[in-house]
Coordinates of C-alpha atoms and ligand atoms in Angstrom, one line a residue:
M21 CA -0.3 1.0 -28.3
V22 CA 0.7 3.1 -31.1
V23 CA 4.0 2.9 -32.9
V24 CA 5.3 6.1 -34.6
M25 CA 7.5 5.6 -37.6
K26 CA 10.4 7.8 -38.3
T27 CA 10.0 10.2 -41.5
S28 CA 12.7 8.1 -43.2
A29 CA 11.3 4.8 -42.4
T30 CA 10.8 2.4 -45.5
Q31 CA 7.9 0.3 -46.4
A32 CA 9.9 -2.8 -45.5
E33 CA 10.5 -1.3 -42.1
V34 CA 6.7 -0.8 -41.5
D35 CA 6.0 -4.2 -42.8
E36 CA 8.4 -5.8 -40.2
V37 CA 6.7 -4.1 -37.3
V38 CA 3.3 -5.4 -38.8
E39 CA 4.7 -8.8 -39.0
R40 CA 6.2 -9.0 -35.5
V41 CA 3.0 -7.8 -34.0
R42 CA 1.0 -10.3 -35.9
E43 CA 3.4 -13.2 -35.0
A44 CA 2.7 -12.1 -31.3
G45 CA -1.0 -12.6 -31.9
G46 CA -2.0 -8.9 -32.2
E47 CA -3.4 -6.8 -35.1
A48 CA -1.7 -3.7 -36.5
F49 CA -3.5 -1.0 -38.4
V50 CA -1.2 1.0 -40.5
S51 CA -2.1 4.7 -41.2
P52 CA 0.3 6.3 -43.6
G53 CA 0.6 10.1 -43.0
R54 CA 1.9 12.8 -45.0
S55 CA 5.3 12.8 -43.4
R56 CA 5.1 9.7 -41.2
T57 CA 3.3 6.5 -40.8
I58 CA 1.7 5.4 -37.4
I59 CA 0.7 1.9 -36.5
G60 CA -2.0 1.2 -34.2
L61 CA -1.7 -2.1 -32.2
V62 CA -4.8 -4.0 -30.9
G63 CA -4.4 -6.9 -28.7
D64 CA -2.7 -7.9 -25.3
T65 CA -0.8 -4.8 -24.4
L66 CA 1.2 -6.6 -21.8
Q67 CA 2.3 -8.8 -24.5
F68 CA 3.4 -6.0 -26.8
L69 CA 5.3 -4.4 -23.9
E70 CA 7.7 -7.4 -23.8
M71 CA 8.4 -6.9 -27.5
P72 CA 11.5 -4.9 -28.5
L73 CA 9.4 -2.6 -30.7
A74 CA 11.3 0.5 -29.9
S75 CA 14.5 -0.9 -31.1
L76 CA 13.2 -2.1 -34.5
P77 CA 14.6 -0.2 -37.5
G78 CA 12.6 2.9 -38.6
V79 CA 10.6 3.2 -35.3
E80 CA 10.8 6.6 -33.6
Q81 CA 8.6 6.1 -30.6
V82 CA 6.3 3.6 -29.0
I83 CA 3.3 5.3 -27.2
R84 CA 1.5 3.2 -24.5
V85 CA -2.2 4.1 -24.3
G86 CA -3.7 1.6 -21.9
R87 CA -2.4 0.7 -18.5
P88 CA 0.7 -1.3 -18.0
Y89 CA -0.9 -3.4 -15.2
K90 CA -3.6 -5.9 -15.5
L91 CA -4.4 -8.0 -12.5
V92 CA -4.8 -5.1 -10.1
A93 CA -6.4 -2.7 -12.6
R94 CA -10.2 -1.9 -11.9
E95 CA -10.8 -2.0 -15.8
L96 CA -10.5 -5.8 -15.8
H97 CA -12.1 -6.5 -12.2
P98 CA -14.8 -3.8 -11.7
E99 CA -16.0 -5.3 -8.4
P100 CA -14.1 -4.0 -5.4
S101 CA -11.9 -6.4 -3.7
T102 CA -12.2 -7.5 0.1
V103 CA -8.9 -8.5 1.8
M104 CA -9.4 -10.6 4.9
V105 CA -6.8 -10.1 7.6
G106 CA -7.4 -12.6 10.2
N107 CA -11.1 -12.3 10.7
H108 CA -11.2 -8.7 9.7
P109 CA -12.4 -7.6 6.2
I110 CA -10.7 -4.5 4.7
D111 CA -13.0 -3.4 2.1
R112 CA -14.5 -0.3 0.4
K113 CA -17.7 -0.1 2.4
T114 CA -15.9 0.4 5.8
V115 CA -13.0 2.4 7.4
T116 CA -10.6 -0.1 9.0
I117 CA -8.4 1.2 11.8
I118 CA -4.8 -0.4 12.2
A119 CA -3.0 1.0 15.3
G120 CA 0.0 0.1 17.3
P121 CA 3.6 1.0 18.0
C122 CA 6.1 1.8 15.4
A123 CA 8.4 -0.8 16.8
V124 CA 8.0 -3.8 19.1
E125 CA 10.2 -2.8 21.9
S126 CA 9.2 -5.1 24.7
L127 CA 6.2 -7.4 25.6
E128 CA 5.1 -4.9 28.1
Q129 CA 5.3 -1.9 25.9
T130 CA 3.6 -3.7 22.9
M131 CA 0.9 -5.2 25.1
E132 CA 0.0 -1.8 26.6
A133 CA -0.2 -0.4 23.1
A134 CA -2.4 -3.3 22.0
R135 CA -4.7 -2.8 24.8
M136 CA -4.8 1.0 23.9
A137 CA -5.7 0.0 20.3
K138 CA -8.3 -2.5 21.4
R139 CA -9.9 -0.1 23.8
A140 CA -10.0 2.6 21.2
G141 CA -11.8 0.3 18.7
A142 CA -9.0 -0.6 16.3
H143 CA -9.4 -3.6 14.2
L144 CA -5.8 -4.6 13.6
L145 CA -2.6 -4.3 15.7
R146 CA 0.4 -3.0 13.8
G147 CA 4.1 -3.2 15.0
G148 CA 7.6 -3.6 13.6
A149 CA 9.7 -6.6 14.7
Y150 CA 12.1 -5.8 11.7
K151 CA 12.6 -2.2 11.4
P152 CA 14.1 -0.5 8.2
R153 CA 16.0 2.4 9.7
S154 CA 17.9 5.3 8.0
S155 CA 20.8 4.7 10.4
P156 CA 22.4 1.3 11.0
Y157 CA 23.1 2.5 14.6
S158 CA 19.3 3.0 15.4
F159 CA 17.3 0.2 17.1
Q160 CA 16.7 -2.4 14.3
G161 CA 14.0 -4.4 15.9
L162 CA 13.7 -7.6 18.1
A163 CA 13.1 -9.9 15.1
K164 CA 11.7 -13.2 16.0
E165 CA 11.2 -12.2 19.6
G166 CA 9.4 -9.3 18.3
L167 CA 6.9 -11.6 16.2
E168 CA 6.3 -13.7 19.3
I169 CA 5.4 -10.6 21.4
L170 CA 3.0 -9.6 18.6
A171 CA 1.4 -13.0 18.7
A172 CA 1.1 -12.9 22.3
C173 CA -0.8 -9.5 22.0
R174 CA -3.1 -11.0 19.4
E175 CA -3.8 -13.9 21.8
E176 CA -4.8 -11.4 24.5
T177 CA -6.7 -8.7 22.6
G178 CA -7.9 -10.7 19.6
L179 CA -6.6 -8.3 17.2
P180 CA -5.0 -9.6 14.1
V181 CA -1.3 -8.5 13.5
V182 CA 0.1 -6.4 10.7
T183 CA 4.0 -6.5 10.6
E184 CA 6.8 -5.5 8.2
V185 CA 9.0 -8.1 6.5
L186 CA 12.2 -6.7 5.1
E187 CA 13.9 -9.8 3.3
P188 CA 12.6 -12.6 1.2
R189 CA 14.2 -15.1 3.6
D190 CA 12.1 -13.9 6.3
V191 CA 8.7 -14.0 4.6
E192 CA 7.9 -17.6 5.7
L193 CA 8.6 -17.1 9.5
V194 CA 6.9 -13.6 9.5
A195 CA 3.8 -15.2 7.6
S196 CA 3.7 -18.0 10.2
L197 CA 3.2 -15.6 13.1
A198 CA 1.5 -12.5 11.5
D199 CA -1.8 -12.1 9.8
A200 CA -0.5 -9.5 7.2
L201 CA 2.8 -8.7 5.7
Q202 CA 3.6 -5.1 5.4
I203 CA 6.0 -4.0 2.6
G204 CA 7.6 -0.8 3.6
A205 CA 8.0 2.3 1.6
R206 CA 11.8 1.5 1.1
N207 CA 11.1 -1.8 -0.3
M208 CA 8.3 -1.0 -2.5
Q209 CA 10.5 -1.8 -5.5
N210 CA 12.4 -4.7 -3.9
F211 CA 11.2 -7.0 -6.6
S212 CA 12.6 -10.2 -5.1
L213 CA 10.7 -9.4 -1.9
L214 CA 7.5 -8.6 -3.9
K215 CA 7.8 -11.9 -5.6
E216 CA 8.3 -13.9 -2.5
V217 CA 5.3 -12.2 -0.6
G218 CA 3.3 -12.9 -3.8
K219 CA 4.0 -16.6 -3.4
S220 CA 2.5 -16.5 0.3
S221 CA -1.1 -16.8 1.0
T222 CA -0.8 -14.1 3.7
P223 CA -2.3 -10.8 2.8
V224 CA 0.2 -7.9 1.9
I225 CA 0.0 -4.2 3.0
L226 CA 2.1 -2.5 0.3
K227 CA 3.2 1.0 1.2
R228 CA 3.9 3.6 -1.5
G229 CA 7.6 4.3 -2.0
L230 CA 9.2 7.4 -0.9
S231 CA 9.5 8.8 -4.4
A232 CA 7.1 6.3 -6.4
T233 CA 4.6 7.5 -9.0
V234 CA 1.0 6.1 -8.5
E235 CA 1.7 3.8 -11.6
E236 CA 5.0 2.5 -10.0
W237 CA 3.1 1.6 -6.9
L238 CA 0.4 -0.2 -8.8
M239 CA 3.2 -1.9 -10.8
A240 CA 4.7 -3.1 -7.5
A241 CA 1.1 -4.6 -6.5
E242 CA 1.0 -6.3 -9.9
Y243 CA 4.5 -8.0 -9.1
V244 CA 2.7 -9.4 -5.9
A245 CA -0.5 -10.4 -7.7
R246 CA 1.2 -12.0 -10.6
E247 CA 2.8 -14.7 -8.2
G248 CA -0.8 -15.4 -7.1
N249 CA -1.5 -13.4 -4.1
M250 CA -4.4 -11.1 -4.7
D251 CA -4.9 -10.2 -1.2
I252 CA -3.0 -6.8 -1.5
V253 CA -4.0 -3.5 0.3
L254 CA -2.4 -0.4 -0.8
C255 CA -1.0 2.3 1.7
E256 CA -0.4 5.8 1.0
R257 CA 2.3 7.0 3.5
G258 CA 3.4 10.3 2.1
I259 CA 6.0 11.0 -0.5
R260 CA 9.2 13.2 -0.7
T261 CA 8.8 16.8 -1.8
F262 CA 10.6 20.0 -1.4
E263 CA 8.6 20.6 1.7
T264 CA 10.5 20.3 5.1
A265 CA 7.8 21.4 7.6
T266 CA 6.4 17.7 7.5
R267 CA 8.4 14.4 7.4
N268 CA 6.7 13.7 4.1
T269 CA 3.8 15.1 2.0
L270 CA 0.6 13.0 2.3
D271 CA -0.6 12.7 -1.3
L272 CA -4.4 12.4 -1.0
A273 CA -4.9 13.1 -4.7
G274 CA -2.5 10.3 -5.5
M275 CA -4.5 8.1 -3.1
A276 CA -7.7 8.8 -4.9
V277 CA -6.1 8.1 -8.3
A278 CA -4.8 4.9 -7.0
R279 CA -8.4 4.0 -5.7
D280 CA -9.8 4.9 -9.0
A281 CA -7.4 2.8 -10.9
T282 CA -7.5 -0.4 -8.8
H283 CA -10.2 -2.8 -7.2
L284 CA -7.9 -3.1 -4.2
P285 CA -8.6 -1.5 -0.9
V286 CA -6.3 1.7 -0.4
I287 CA -5.7 3.1 3.0
A288 CA -3.6 5.9 4.4
D289 CA -0.8 6.3 7.1
P290 CA -0.9 9.9 8.4
S291 CA 1.7 9.0 11.1
H292 CA 4.8 8.5 8.6
A293 CA 3.2 11.1 6.2
T294 CA 3.5 13.9 8.5
G295 CA 5.8 12.9 11.3
V296 CA 4.1 15.3 13.7
R297 CA 1.7 14.1 16.4
E298 CA -0.6 17.2 16.1
L299 CA -1.0 16.6 12.3
V300 CA -2.0 12.9 12.6
A301 CA -5.8 13.2 13.5
P302 CA -6.3 16.0 11.0
M303 CA -4.7 14.2 8.1
A304 CA -6.4 10.9 9.2
K305 CA -9.7 12.7 8.9
A306 CA -8.9 14.2 5.6
A307 CA -7.9 10.9 4.2
V308 CA -11.2 9.2 5.2
A309 CA -13.0 12.2 3.7
A310 CA -11.0 11.4 0.5
G311 CA -11.9 7.9 0.5
A312 CA -9.4 6.0 2.5
D313 CA -10.6 2.4 3.2
G314 CA -8.6 2.5 6.3
I315 CA -6.0 4.4 8.5
M316 CA -2.8 3.1 9.9
I317 CA -1.8 5.1 13.1
E318 CA 1.3 4.9 15.3
I319 CA 0.7 4.8 19.1
H320 CA 2.9 4.5 22.1
P321 CA 2.2 4.1 25.9
H322 CA 4.9 6.6 26.6
P323 CA 5.8 8.5 23.3
S324 CA 8.7 10.3 24.8
E325 CA 10.3 7.0 25.6
A326 CA 10.0 5.5 22.1
L327 CA 12.8 3.8 20.5
S328 CA 11.5 5.0 17.1
D329 CA 9.1 7.6 15.7
G330 CA 8.1 8.9 19.2
P331 CA 7.4 12.4 17.8
Q332 CA 4.6 11.1 15.7
A333 CA 3.1 8.6 18.1
L334 CA -0.3 9.3 19.5
T335 CA -1.3 8.4 23.1
G336 CA -4.2 6.1 24.0
M337 CA -6.4 9.3 24.7
D338 CA -5.5 10.7 21.4
L339 CA -6.5 7.5 19.6
D340 CA -9.8 7.3 21.6
R341 CA -10.8 10.7 20.3
L342 CA -9.5 10.1 16.8
V343 CA -11.6 6.9 16.5
E344 CA -14.6 8.6 17.7
E345 CA -14.1 11.4 15.2
L346 CA -13.7 9.0 12.2
S347 CA -16.7 7.1 13.3
A348 CA -18.8 10.2 13.2
L349 CA -17.2 11.0 9.8
G350 CA -18.0 7.4 8.7
V351 CA -21.6 7.8 9.6
A352 CA -21.8 11.0 7.6
L353 CA -20.1 9.3 4.7
K354 CA -22.0 6.0 5.1
K355 CA -18.8 4.3 5.4
P356 CA -18.8 3.2 9.0
V357 CA -16.0 2.2 11.3
P358 CA -17.0 -1.4 12.1
G359 CA -17.8 -1.9 15.7
Q360 CA -18.7 1.6 16.5
A361 CA -22.3 2.8 17.1
K362 CA -24.4 3.8 14.3
D363 CA -24.7 7.4 15.6
G364 CA -20.8 7.5 15.7
K365 CA -20.8 7.5 19.4
K366 CA -19.1 4.8 21.6
S367 CA -21.4 2.4 23.2
G368 CA -21.3 -1.0 24.9
V369 CA -20.2 -2.2 28.4
G370 CA -16.6 -2.0 29.0
W371 CA -15.9 1.2 26.9
A372 CA -17.1 3.7 29.6
S373 CA -15.5 1.9 32.5
S374 CA -12.1 1.5 30.7
R375 CA -12.0 5.0 29.5
Ligands
PEP401 C1 6.4 1.5 9.4 O1 5.1 1.6 9.1 O2 6.8 1.0 10.5 C2 7.2 2.2 8.3 C3 8.6 2.0 8.5 O3 6.7 2.8 7.5 P1 7.3 3.4 6.0 O4 7.7 2.0 5.4 O5 6.1 3.8 5.4 O6 8.4 4.3 6.3
MN402 MN1 7.3 4.3 12.4

């Protein structure tokens, strides 16, 4: 960090900055200039961030040079992390497929979607039991009953379950029935919720906020990590821009920036990013080509009857085709979709017959 002093700063004011930095265990290097003095700080940046340096007399500006996060930064943890969700590893060597309905509407609908996901070769089942809806009059989810339905689907298909938790008080219950806790875009900066899932030993899938910068997204992950839970997967799900042709704008460059900055796996959700069924597969492929470590896709047995996000839901056949294409892409990129044949084609008993 660099502290820039005002042109009017006195020697006593410079000395005070130096003293405060030394008291905090850091080193301060003073460079007197022709018109102003700058002070270079060496030591624990995070510690300096907690100091009120900008408000000391004579200080004009404090410029941060390093990153404001530590635990999730790749700099201090060069090895890529693997996050186990149930028995499935999400890592940087493979492409994980997460599929399922937007919302758990009934046992029948979720079970059918879970079978579709399983048949297509997905590794994890998604589905919201607690739904963050823009309107309080829209379907809000089945809550605990929804979690039990997801657990029943896991029981039958063997697919570990990813589901959203909206409130700190629900974390324990959701974690007792699910294999990963999703933090939705609208809650990315709900710091009490982040701290609560940070205390859990269940993995967290952290969606990027609607208007969050990559740095804010990583800082949200740092909140979780600081409480002790390092099993975090970041999910790019589109950000708000001026464009209205799509629901959001899938920020693949931002995803790549995040992937470079952290050791955590980073996945993409082209369903919420586009909101348009026809755009989901192209954007899923683009995300994998850009390095995504996984894809989260919404599917529905009857999209036109879905209680939420029907227009972006894929059918079972759409998902079959997409997984096949992602497998071929994975082979070309040497980043396979686990469970798929090495040549990218489907194989094995059951696949042909169930298709
Ligand atoms: C979801 O995945 O169900 C969801 C609500 O997504 P997001 O938080 O990205 O809007
Ligand atoms: Mn949805």
